[in-house]
Structure formats: C-alpha cells, structure tokens
CSV table of C-alpha atoms in Angstrom, one decimal:
chain,number,residue,atom,x,y,z
A,259,MET,CA,155.2,134.7,243.6
A,260,GLU,CA,156.3,131.4,242.2
A,261,ASN,CA,154.9,128.1,243.4
A,262,ALA,CA,158.0,126.4,244.9
A,263,LEU,CA,158.5,122.9,243.7
A,264,PRO,CA,160.0,120.4,246.2
A,265,CYS,CA,163.8,120.1,245.8
A,266,GLY,CA,166.0,117.1,246.5
A,267,ASN,CA,169.5,115.8,246.2
A,268,GLU,CA,168.8,112.2,245.3
A,269,THR,CA,169.9,110.4,242.1
A,270,ILE,CA,167.1,109.7,239.6
A,271,LEU,CA,167.5,107.4,236.6
A,272,ILE,CA,165.3,108.4,233.7
A,273,VAL,CA,164.5,105.6,231.3
A,274,ASP,CA,162.8,106.9,228.2
A,275,ASP,CA,163.4,106.8,224.4
A,276,HIS,CA,162.2,110.3,223.6
A,277,GLU,CA,164.8,113.0,223.6
A,278,THR,CA,162.3,115.8,224.2
A,279,ILE,CA,161.1,114.1,227.4
A,280,TRP,CA,164.7,113.6,228.7
A,281,ASP,CA,165.7,117.2,227.9
A,282,PHE,CA,162.6,118.5,229.8
A,283,LEU,CA,163.0,116.2,232.8
A,284,ILE,CA,166.8,116.5,233.1
A,285,ASP,CA,166.7,120.3,233.0
A,286,ALA,CA,163.9,120.5,235.5
A,287,LEU,CA,165.2,117.9,238.0
A,288,SER,CA,168.8,119.3,237.8
A,289,GLU,CA,167.6,122.8,238.6
A,290,LEU,CA,165.9,121.4,241.7
A,291,GLY,CA,169.1,119.8,242.9
A,292,TYR,CA,168.7,116.2,241.8
A,293,SER,CA,171.4,114.2,240.0
A,294,VAL,CA,170.0,112.7,236.8
A,295,LEU,CA,171.2,109.6,234.9
A,296,LEU,CA,169.7,108.7,231.5
A,297,ALA,CA,169.0,105.4,229.8
A,298,GLU,CA,167.5,105.3,226.3
A,299,ASN,CA,166.1,101.8,226.7
A,300,GLY,CA,165.5,99.1,229.2
A,301,LEU,CA,168.7,97.2,228.6
A,302,ASP,CA,170.7,100.4,229.2
A,303,ALA,CA,168.6,101.0,232.4
A,304,VAL,CA,169.5,97.6,233.8
A,305,GLU,CA,173.2,98.0,233.0
A,306,ILE,CA,173.3,101.5,234.6
A,307,TYR,CA,171.4,100.4,237.7
A,308,GLU,CA,173.8,97.4,238.1
A,309,SER,CA,176.9,99.5,237.7
A,310,ASN,CA,175.8,102.1,240.3
A,311,PRO,CA,174.9,99.9,243.3
A,312,ASN,CA,173.1,101.8,246.1
A,313,GLU,CA,173.4,105.1,244.2
A,314,ILE,CA,170.1,105.4,242.3
A,315,ASP,CA,167.3,106.5,244.6
A,316,LEU,CA,164.5,106.3,242.0
A,317,VAL,CA,163.9,105.0,238.5
A,318,LEU,CA,161.4,106.9,236.3
A,319,LEU,CA,160.5,104.1,233.8
A,320,ASP,CA,158.7,104.6,230.5
A,321,MET,CA,156.6,101.6,229.7
A,322,ILE,CA,156.9,101.5,225.9
A,323,MET,CA,160.5,101.4,224.6
A,324,PRO,CA,162.7,99.5,222.1
A,325,LYS,CA,165.0,96.7,223.2
A,326,ALA,CA,163.3,96.0,226.5
A,327,GLY,CA,159.9,97.4,227.5
A,328,GLY,CA,158.9,98.8,230.9
A,329,HIS,CA,157.4,95.5,232.2
A,330,GLN,CA,160.5,93.4,231.4
A,331,THR,CA,162.9,96.2,232.7
A,332,PHE,CA,160.9,96.5,235.9
A,333,LEU,CA,161.2,92.8,236.6
A,334,ARG,CA,164.9,92.8,235.9
A,335,LEU,CA,165.5,95.8,238.2
A,336,LYS,CA,163.5,94.1,241.0
A,337,ALA,CA,165.7,91.0,240.5
A,338,ILE,CA,168.8,93.1,241.0
A,339,ASP,CA,167.4,95.1,243.9
A,340,PRO,CA,164.1,94.1,245.6
A,341,GLN,CA,164.0,97.6,247.2
A,342,VAL,CA,164.2,99.5,243.9
A,343,LYS,CA,161.8,102.5,243.8
A,344,VAL,CA,160.2,102.6,240.3
A,345,LEU,CA,157.8,105.2,239.1
A,346,LEU,CA,156.1,104.1,235.9
A,347,SER,CA,155.4,106.5,233.1
A,348,SER,CA,153.5,106.2,229.8
A,349,GLY,CA,151.0,107.7,227.4
A,350,PHE,CA,149.9,104.4,225.9
A,351,VAL,CA,149.7,101.4,228.2
A,352,SER,CA,146.9,99.2,229.5
A,353,GLU,CA,145.5,99.8,233.0
A,354,ASN,CA,146.0,96.0,233.6
A,355,GLU,CA,149.7,96.2,232.9
A,356,VAL,CA,150.1,99.2,235.2
A,357,ALA,CA,148.0,97.5,237.9
A,358,ASP,CA,150.1,94.4,237.6
A,359,LEU,CA,153.4,96.3,238.1
A,360,LEU,CA,152.0,98.3,241.0
A,361,GLU,CA,151.0,95.0,242.7
A,362,GLN,CA,154.6,93.8,242.2
A,363,GLY,CA,156.0,96.8,243.9
A,364,ALA,CA,156.1,99.8,241.5
A,365,CYS,CA,155.6,103.0,243.5
A,366,GLY,CA,153.3,104.9,241.2
A,367,PHE,CA,152.3,105.8,237.7
A,368,LEU,CA,152.6,109.1,235.8
A,369,PRO,CA,150.5,109.5,232.6
A,370,LYS,CA,152.0,111.4,229.7
A,371,PRO,CA,152.1,114.1,228.7
A,372,HIS,CA,154.0,115.1,231.8
A,373,ARG,CA,153.0,118.2,233.8
A,374,LEU,CA,156.1,119.3,235.7
A,375,PRO,CA,154.5,120.1,239.1
A,376,VAL,CA,152.8,116.7,239.1
A,377,VAL,CA,156.0,114.9,238.1
A,378,ILE,CA,158.1,116.6,240.8
A,379,LYS,CA,155.5,116.1,243.5
A,380,GLU,CA,155.1,112.4,242.7
A,381,ILE,CA,158.9,111.9,242.6
A,382,ARG,CA,159.2,113.5,246.0
A,383,ARG,CA,156.3,111.4,247.3
A,384,VAL,CA,157.9,108.2,246.2
A,385,LEU,CA,161.3,109.2,247.5
A,386,ASP,CA,159.9,110.1,250.9
A,387,THR,CA,157.3,107.4,251.4
A,388,CYS,CA,157.4,104.4,249.0
A,389,GLU,CA,158.5,101.2,250.5
A,390,ALA,CA,159.2,98.5,248.0
A,391,VAL,CA,156.9,95.5,248.3
A,392,ASN,CA,158.5,92.2,249.3
A,393,GLY,CA,161.2,94.1,251.1
C-alpha cells in the first residue's frame, strides 16, 4: 500500500533556476491538488508575488539564483507582505545565511537534493503552522 502524501489546494510559488527541479516539483505538487506558479529567478518571483496579492500561500525559494539571490528576494517579499510564508531551499548555502533568514521570519529550510516526502510534509507543515515573524 502506498504511503499517502498530504494533499492541499493552496497556491505555491516555486522560485528556482533549475528546470529539472521545477518539473519534478510542479508535477508532484499538482498531482496532490496544489496550484503551482513558477519563477525562474528572484526578480520574477517578486513580480509574480506582487501581481497576485493574497493568492500565493507559500513561496519555495531557492537561495542561489541569477538576477536576485534568495536572501535579497526574501527581504523584498517580506517588504511586500510581512505575512509571507517562505520555505528556503538550497544545496549550497551557509548555515549562517539560513539562520539569518529564519530569524527574520522564513518558515523553514529544505536541503537539496529534494526528497519528495520530506518536501511535501514540510510544505504542509508550513502551510498549517507557520506564522510569519513581525506579523
């Protein structure tokens, strides 16, 4: 019997510059009922977030990207919406940088490579329990 992953109907913005990662996450999350938006870099992420007010429930944010990295993007998203729920993701980032963003209100960190059950459970945890800091 298959281990059921938690489903949802929220909207998730994936911010990542690697096509293989989007494809994997978009397919998996869509199958579980989520709506998925995609930004290939931090500038696109900020633009998409701004143009969809109150519609994005969670941002899965890669830390290392061209145009605007995760740190800068996170701060810009927080400036737009202090309640934004951001789940950080990276394979190569310093613990200090992650700790800094967690202190500033990021809801969690997912190391790469992603393992689907871990990603889905963490997304569900953040959607269900994370309260943005300073909110």
